[in-house]
CSV table of C-alpha atoms in Angstrom, one decimal:
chain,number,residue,atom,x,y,z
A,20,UNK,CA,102.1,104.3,118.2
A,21,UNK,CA,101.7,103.3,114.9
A,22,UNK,CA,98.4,104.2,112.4
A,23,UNK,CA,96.1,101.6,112.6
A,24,UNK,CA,96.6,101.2,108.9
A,25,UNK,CA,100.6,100.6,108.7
A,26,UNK,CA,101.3,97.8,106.7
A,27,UNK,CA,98.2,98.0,104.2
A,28,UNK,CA,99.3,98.9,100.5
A,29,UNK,CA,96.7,100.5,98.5
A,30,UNK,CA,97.6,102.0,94.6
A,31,UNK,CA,95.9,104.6,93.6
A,32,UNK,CA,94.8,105.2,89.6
A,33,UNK,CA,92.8,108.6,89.3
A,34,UNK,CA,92.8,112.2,88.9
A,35,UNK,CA,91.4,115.2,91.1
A,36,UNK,CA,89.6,114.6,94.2
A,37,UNK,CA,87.2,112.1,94.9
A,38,UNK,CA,89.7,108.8,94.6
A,39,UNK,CA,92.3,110.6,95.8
A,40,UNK,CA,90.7,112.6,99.1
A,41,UNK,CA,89.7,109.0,99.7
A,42,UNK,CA,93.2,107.5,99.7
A,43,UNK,CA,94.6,110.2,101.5
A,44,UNK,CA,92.7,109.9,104.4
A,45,UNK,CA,93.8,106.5,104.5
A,46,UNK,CA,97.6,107.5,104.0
A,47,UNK,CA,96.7,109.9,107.2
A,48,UNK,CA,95.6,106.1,109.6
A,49,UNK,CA,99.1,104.7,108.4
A,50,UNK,CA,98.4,102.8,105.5
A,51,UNK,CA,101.4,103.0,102.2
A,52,UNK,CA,99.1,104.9,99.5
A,53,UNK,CA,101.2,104.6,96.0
A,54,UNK,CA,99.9,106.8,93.1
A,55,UNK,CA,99.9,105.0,89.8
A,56,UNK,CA,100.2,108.5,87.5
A,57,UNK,CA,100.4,108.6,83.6
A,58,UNK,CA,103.3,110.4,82.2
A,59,UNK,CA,101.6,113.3,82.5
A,60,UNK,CA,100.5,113.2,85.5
A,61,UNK,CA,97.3,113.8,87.8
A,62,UNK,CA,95.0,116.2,86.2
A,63,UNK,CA,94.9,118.4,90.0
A,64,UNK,CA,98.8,118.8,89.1
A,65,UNK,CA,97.6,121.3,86.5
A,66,UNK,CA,95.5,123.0,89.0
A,67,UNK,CA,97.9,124.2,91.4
A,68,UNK,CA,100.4,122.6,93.5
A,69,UNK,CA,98.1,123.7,96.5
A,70,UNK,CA,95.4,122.0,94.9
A,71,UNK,CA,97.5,119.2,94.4
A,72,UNK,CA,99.1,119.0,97.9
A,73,UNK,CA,95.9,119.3,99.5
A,74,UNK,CA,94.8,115.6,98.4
A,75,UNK,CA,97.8,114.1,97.9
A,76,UNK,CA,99.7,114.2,100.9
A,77,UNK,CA,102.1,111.5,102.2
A,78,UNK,CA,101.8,109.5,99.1
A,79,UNK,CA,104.2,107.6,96.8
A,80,UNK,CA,104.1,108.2,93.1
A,81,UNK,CA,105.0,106.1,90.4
A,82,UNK,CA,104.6,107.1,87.0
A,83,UNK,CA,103.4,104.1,84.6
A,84,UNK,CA,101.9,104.1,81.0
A,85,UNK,CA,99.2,101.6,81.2
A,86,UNK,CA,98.8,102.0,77.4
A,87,UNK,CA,102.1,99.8,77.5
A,88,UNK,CA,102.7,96.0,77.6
A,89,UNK,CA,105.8,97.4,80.1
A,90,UNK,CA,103.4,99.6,82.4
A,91,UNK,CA,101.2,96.6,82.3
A,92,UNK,CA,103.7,94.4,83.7
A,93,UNK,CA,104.5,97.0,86.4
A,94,UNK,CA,100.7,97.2,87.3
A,95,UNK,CA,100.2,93.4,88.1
A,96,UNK,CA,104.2,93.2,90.0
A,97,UNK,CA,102.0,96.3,91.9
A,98,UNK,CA,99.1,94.7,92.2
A,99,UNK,CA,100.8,91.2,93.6
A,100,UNK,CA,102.0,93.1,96.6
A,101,UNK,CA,99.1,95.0,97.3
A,102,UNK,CA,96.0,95.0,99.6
A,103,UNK,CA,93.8,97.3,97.5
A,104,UNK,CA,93.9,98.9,94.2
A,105,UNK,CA,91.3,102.3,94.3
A,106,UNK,CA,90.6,103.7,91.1
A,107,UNK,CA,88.8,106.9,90.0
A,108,UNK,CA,88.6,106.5,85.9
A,109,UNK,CA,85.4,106.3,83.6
A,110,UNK,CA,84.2,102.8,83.4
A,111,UNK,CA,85.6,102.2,79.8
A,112,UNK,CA,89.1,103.3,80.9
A,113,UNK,CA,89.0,101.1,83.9
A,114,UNK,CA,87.9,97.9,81.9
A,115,UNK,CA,90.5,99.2,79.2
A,116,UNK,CA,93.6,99.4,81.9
A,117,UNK,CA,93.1,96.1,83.5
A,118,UNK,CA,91.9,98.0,86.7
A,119,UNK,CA,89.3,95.9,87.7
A,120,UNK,CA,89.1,92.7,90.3
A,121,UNK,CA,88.7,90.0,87.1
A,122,UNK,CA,91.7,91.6,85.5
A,123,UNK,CA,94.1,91.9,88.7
A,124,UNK,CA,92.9,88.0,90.5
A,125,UNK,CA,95.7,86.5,88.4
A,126,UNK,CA,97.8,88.6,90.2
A,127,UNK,CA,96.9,88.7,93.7
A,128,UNK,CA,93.5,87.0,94.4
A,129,UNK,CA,92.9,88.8,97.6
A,130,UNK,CA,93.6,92.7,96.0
A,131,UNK,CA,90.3,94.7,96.8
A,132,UNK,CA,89.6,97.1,93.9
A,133,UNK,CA,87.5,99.5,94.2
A,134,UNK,CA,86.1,101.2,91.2
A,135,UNK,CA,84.8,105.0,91.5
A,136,UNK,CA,82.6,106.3,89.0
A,137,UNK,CA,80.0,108.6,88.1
A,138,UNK,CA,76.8,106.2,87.8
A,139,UNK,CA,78.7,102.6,87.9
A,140,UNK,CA,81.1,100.7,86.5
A,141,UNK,CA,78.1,98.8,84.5
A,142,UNK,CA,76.2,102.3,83.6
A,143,UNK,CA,78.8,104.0,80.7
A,144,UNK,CA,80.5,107.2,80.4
A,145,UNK,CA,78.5,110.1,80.9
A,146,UNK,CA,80.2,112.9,82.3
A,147,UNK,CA,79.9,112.6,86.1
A,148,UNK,CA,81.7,115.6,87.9
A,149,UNK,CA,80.5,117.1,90.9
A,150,UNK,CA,78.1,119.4,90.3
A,151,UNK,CA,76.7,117.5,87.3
A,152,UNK,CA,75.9,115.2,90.0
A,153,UNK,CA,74.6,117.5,92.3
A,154,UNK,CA,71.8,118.3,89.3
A,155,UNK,CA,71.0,115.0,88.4
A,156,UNK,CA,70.2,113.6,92.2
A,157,UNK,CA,68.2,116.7,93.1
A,158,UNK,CA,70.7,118.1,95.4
A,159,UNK,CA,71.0,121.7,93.7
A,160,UNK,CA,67.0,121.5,93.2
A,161,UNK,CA,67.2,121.1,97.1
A,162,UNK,CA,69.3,124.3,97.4
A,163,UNK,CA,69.1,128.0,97.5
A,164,UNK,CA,66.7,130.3,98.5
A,165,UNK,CA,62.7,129.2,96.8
A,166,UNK,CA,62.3,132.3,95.3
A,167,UNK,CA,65.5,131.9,93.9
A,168,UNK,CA,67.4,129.2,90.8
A,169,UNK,CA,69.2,126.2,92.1
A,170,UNK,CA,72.3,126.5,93.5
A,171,UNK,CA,75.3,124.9,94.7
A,172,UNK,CA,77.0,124.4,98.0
A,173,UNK,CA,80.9,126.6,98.3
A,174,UNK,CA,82.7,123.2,98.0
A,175,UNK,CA,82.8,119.6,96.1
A,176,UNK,CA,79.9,117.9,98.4
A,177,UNK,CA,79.8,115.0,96.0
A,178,UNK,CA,83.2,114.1,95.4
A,179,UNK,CA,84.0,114.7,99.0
A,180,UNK,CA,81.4,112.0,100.0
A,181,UNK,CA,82.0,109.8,97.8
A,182,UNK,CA,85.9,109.5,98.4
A,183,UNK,CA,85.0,108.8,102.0
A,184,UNK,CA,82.3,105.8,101.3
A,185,UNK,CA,84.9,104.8,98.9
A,186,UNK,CA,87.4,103.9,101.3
A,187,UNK,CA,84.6,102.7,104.0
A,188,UNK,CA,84.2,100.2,101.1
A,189,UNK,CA,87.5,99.7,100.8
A,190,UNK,CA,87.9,99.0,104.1
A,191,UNK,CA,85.1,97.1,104.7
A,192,UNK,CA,86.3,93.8,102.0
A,193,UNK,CA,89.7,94.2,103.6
A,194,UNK,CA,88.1,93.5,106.8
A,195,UNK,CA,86.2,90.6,105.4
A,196,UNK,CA,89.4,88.8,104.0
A,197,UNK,CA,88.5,88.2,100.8
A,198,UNK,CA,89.1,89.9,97.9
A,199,UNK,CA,87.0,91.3,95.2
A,200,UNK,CA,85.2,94.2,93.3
A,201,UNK,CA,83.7,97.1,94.6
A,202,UNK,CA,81.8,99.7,93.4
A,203,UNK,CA,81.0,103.3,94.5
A,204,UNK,CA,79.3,105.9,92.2
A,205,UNK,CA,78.9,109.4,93.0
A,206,UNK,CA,75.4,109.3,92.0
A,207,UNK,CA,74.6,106.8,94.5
A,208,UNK,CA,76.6,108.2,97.1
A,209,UNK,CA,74.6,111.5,96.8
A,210,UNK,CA,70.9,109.8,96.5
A,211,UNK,CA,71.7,108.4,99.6
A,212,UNK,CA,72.9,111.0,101.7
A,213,UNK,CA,68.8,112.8,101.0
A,214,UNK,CA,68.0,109.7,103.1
A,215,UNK,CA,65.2,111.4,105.3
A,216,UNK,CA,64.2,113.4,102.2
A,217,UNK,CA,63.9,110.4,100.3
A,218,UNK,CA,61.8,108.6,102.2
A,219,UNK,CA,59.7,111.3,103.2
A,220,UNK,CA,58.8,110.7,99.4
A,221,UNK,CA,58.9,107.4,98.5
A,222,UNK,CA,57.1,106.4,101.9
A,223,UNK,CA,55.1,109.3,102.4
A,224,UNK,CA,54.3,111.0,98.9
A,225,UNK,CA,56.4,114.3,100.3
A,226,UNK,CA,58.0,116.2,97.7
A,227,UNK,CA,60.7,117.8,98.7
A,228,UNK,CA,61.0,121.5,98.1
A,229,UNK,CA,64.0,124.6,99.0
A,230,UNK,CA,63.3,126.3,102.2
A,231,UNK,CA,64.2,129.9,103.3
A,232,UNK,CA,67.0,130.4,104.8
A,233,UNK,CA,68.0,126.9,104.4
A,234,UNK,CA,65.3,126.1,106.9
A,235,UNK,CA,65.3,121.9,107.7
A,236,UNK,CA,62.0,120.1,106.4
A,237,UNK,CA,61.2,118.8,110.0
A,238,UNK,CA,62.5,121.3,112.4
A,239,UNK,CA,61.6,124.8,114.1
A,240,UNK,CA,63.2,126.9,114.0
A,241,UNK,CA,66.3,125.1,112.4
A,242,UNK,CA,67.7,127.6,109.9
A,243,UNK,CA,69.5,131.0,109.1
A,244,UNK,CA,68.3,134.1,111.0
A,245,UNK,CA,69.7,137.8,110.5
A,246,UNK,CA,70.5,140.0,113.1
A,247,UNK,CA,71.6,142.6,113.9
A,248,UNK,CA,75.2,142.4,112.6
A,249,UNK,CA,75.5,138.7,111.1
A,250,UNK,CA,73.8,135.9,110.5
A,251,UNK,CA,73.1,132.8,112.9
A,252,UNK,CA,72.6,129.7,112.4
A,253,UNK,CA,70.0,128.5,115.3
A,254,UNK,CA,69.2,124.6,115.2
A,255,UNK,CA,66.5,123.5,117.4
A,256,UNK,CA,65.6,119.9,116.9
A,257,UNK,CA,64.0,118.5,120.4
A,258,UNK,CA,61.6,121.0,122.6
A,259,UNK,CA,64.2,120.6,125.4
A,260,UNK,CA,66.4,123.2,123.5
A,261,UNK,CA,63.2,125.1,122.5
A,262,UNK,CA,62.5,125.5,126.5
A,263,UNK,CA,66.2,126.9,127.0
A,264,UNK,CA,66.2,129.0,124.0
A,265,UNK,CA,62.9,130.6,124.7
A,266,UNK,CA,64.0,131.5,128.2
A,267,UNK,CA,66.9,133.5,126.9
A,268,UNK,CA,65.1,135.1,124.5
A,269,UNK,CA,62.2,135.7,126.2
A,270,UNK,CA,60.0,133.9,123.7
A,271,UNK,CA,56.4,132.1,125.2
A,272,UNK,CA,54.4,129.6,123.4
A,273,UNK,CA,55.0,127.1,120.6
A,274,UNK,CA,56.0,124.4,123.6
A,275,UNK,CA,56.0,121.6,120.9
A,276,UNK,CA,57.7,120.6,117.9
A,277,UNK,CA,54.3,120.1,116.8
A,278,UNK,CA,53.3,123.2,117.2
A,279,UNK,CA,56.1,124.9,116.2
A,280,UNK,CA,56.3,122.9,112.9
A,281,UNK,CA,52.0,124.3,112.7
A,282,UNK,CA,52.7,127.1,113.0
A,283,UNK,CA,56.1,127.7,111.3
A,284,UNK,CA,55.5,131.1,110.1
A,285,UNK,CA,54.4,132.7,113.1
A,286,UNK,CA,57.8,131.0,115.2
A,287,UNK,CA,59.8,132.4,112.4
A,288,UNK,CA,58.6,135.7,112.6
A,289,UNK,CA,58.9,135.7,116.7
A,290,UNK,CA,62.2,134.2,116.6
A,291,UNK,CA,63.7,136.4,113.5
A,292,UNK,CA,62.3,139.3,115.6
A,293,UNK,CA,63.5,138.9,119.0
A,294,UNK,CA,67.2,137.8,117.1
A,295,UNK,CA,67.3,141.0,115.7
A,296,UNK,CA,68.0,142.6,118.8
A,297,UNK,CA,71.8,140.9,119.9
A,298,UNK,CA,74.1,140.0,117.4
A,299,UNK,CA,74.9,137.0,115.5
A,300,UNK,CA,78.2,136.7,118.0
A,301,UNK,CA,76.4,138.0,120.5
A,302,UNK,CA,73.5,135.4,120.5
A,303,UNK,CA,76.6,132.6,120.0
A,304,UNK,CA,77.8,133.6,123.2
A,305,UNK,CA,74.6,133.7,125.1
A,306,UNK,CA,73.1,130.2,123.6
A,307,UNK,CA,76.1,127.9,123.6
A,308,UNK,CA,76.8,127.9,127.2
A,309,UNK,CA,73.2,127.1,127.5
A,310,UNK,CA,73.6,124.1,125.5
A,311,UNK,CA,71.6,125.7,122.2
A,312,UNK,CA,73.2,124.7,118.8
A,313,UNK,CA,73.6,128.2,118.0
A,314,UNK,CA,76.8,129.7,115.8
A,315,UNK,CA,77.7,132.9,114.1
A,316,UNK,CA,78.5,132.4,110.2
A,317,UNK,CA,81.9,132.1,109.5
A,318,UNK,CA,84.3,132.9,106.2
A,319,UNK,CA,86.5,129.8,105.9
A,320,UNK,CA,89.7,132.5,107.2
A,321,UNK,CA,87.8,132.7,110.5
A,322,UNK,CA,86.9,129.0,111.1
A,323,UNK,CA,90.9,128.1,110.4
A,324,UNK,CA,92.1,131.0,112.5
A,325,UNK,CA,89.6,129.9,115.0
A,326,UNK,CA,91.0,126.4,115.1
A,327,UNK,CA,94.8,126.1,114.9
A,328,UNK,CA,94.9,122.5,115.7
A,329,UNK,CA,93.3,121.2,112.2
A,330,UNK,CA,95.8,123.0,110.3
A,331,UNK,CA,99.3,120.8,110.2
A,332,UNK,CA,102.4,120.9,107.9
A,333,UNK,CA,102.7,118.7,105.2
A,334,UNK,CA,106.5,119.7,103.7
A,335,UNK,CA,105.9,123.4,102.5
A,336,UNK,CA,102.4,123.2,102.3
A,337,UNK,CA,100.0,124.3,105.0
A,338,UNK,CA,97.0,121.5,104.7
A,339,UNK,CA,93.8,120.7,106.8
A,340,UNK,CA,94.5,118.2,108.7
A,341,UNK,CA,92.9,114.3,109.3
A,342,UNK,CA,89.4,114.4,111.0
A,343,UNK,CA,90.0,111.2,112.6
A,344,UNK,CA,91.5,111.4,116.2
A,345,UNK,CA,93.2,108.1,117.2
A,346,UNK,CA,94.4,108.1,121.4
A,347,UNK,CA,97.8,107.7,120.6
A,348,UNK,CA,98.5,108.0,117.3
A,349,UNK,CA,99.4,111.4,115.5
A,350,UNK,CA,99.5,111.2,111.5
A,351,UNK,CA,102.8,112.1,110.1
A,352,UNK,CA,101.6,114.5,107.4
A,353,UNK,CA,104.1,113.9,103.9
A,354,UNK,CA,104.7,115.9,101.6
A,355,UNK,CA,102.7,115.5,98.5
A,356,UNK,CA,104.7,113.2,96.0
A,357,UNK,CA,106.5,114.9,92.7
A,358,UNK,CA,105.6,113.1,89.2
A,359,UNK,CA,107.0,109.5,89.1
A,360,UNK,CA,109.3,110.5,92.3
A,361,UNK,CA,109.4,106.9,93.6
A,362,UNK,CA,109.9,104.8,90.4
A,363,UNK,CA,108.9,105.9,86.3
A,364,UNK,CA,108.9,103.6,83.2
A,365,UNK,CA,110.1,104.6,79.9
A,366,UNK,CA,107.1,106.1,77.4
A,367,UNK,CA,106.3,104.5,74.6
């Protein structure tokens, strides 16, 4: 079976992660991803060739100086025979390279271009990388322990999410047969992903504010608890998992959300105490049959080892594999392209 994307052609002009984590995962459904890389190259080349392979796979590169009346030229043949064009630039470069809908409808009035950016394509060139996006939305004000400064979740949340609503988006105008512009900003992307926290404010007056533990806003007990070797991570958000849990661990009371969420401390002292006695792979054990969301933390090595399936082979490189299961279909993971490795113009 074929990827349900096979026969789309989408270029890609970007560097790093966001653009191109979104293009890959649509490389991974089928569809013909071509890299449009300055001589030089993407800027995750300089990283590492892990780093590299790890977004990139199963693309095509083509190396093009867009600077150039030549590479130009190359961009619009490109653009002609394409379905989408996804870029990942600062606004002023995007204008400045002829990566936008306006520019490219000459071309090939049906090319969707997508245009990812820090705040918009209409709102400049402040630096916009990850965690400078994570501070300016109030993500890393949402994170960490109270008593504690901000802090930062172990991975790029922003550009992450934002690659995947970037090819939704993407997807979405293809979809709709026309072509046209879209726009996808990592600040927007991560303002809307505190949807409940957002409205608890706007509609409600709630400010939001760093919990223990990570402790949820609504929910009791949904957080981190120690034990007695580990930590768990126990998420109770209806009472019919609060009736279960308290059976196994003997806990009476607090039969309500309601009253749980009244009388948080008290629940989290109970709960912390009784958790103490098992451990955090212990309590896993007992609570999932049972239907409890319940799991020991993991170090990343653990989670892999603990799920062979999501890692494939991509050439030499040993990647995480597509999310998405198709019936039918199985991605065939390429190897992350070399610089210019399907077609190069001269520089200068």
């Amino acid at each position: 079976m074929t990827g349900p994307l096979a026969g789309i052609r989408i270029l890609e002009v970007g560097h790093i992660l966001a653009g191109p984590y979104a293009t890959m995962m649509l490389a991974d459904l089928g569809a013909e991803v071509t890299k449009i890389e300055p001589p030089t190259g993407d800027l995750s080349r300089q990283v590492s060739d892990a780093y590299f392979a790890s977004l990139n796979r199963g693309k095509r590169s083509i190396c093009l100086d867009l600077t150039t009346d030549e590479g130009q030229r190359r961009l619009g043949e490109l653009a002609a025979e394409s379905h989408a064009l996804l870029v990942n630039l600062k606004p002023s470069a995007i204008r400045k390279y002829g990566l936008t809908y306006d520019a490219l409808r000459r071309f090939n009035d049906k090319i969707v271009c997508v245009a990812l950016t820090g705040y918009g394509l209409d709102e400049g060139d402040d630096p916009a990388f990850d965690y400078v996006i994570q501070a300016v939305t109030g993500v890393a004000d949402l994170t960490g322990d109270p008593a504690g400064p901000p802090t930062l979740p172990g991975y790029s949340a922003a550009d992450n999410s934002t690659g995947l609503t970037a090819a939704l988006g993407l997807l979405a105008q293809i979809v709709s047969g026309r072509g046209g512009q879209v726009e996808v900003s990592l600040r927007d992307v991560m303002l809307s992903q505190l949807n409940y926290r957002a409205s608890a404010y706007l509609n409600e007056g709630t400010p939001p504010r760093r919990m223990p533990s990570g402790a949820h806003s609504y929910y009791v007990p949904a957080q981190l608890f120690p034990t007695s070797d580990g930590t768990l991570a126990l998420f109770i958000t209806h009472d019919g998992f609060w009736r279960t849990f308290a059976a196994e661990a003997g806990i009476e009371g607090f039969t309500t959300m309601a009253e749980r969420a009244a009388q948080r401390d008290e629940v989290l002292r109970v709960v912390a105490e009784v958790l103490a006695g098992d451990t955090a792979a212990g309590w896993e054990s007992r609570l999932r049959p049972l239907g409890v969301p319940a799991a020991a933390v993991r170090s990343l090595p653990d989670a892999l080892e603990a799920t062979p399936s999501m890692v494939v082979e991509a050439g030499d490189f040993r990647l995480v594999g597509s999310p998405i299961r198709i019936d039918g279909y199985e991605p065939e993971y390429g190897a992350p392209p070399k610089l210019g490795e399907h077609g190069t113009l001269p520089v200068g």
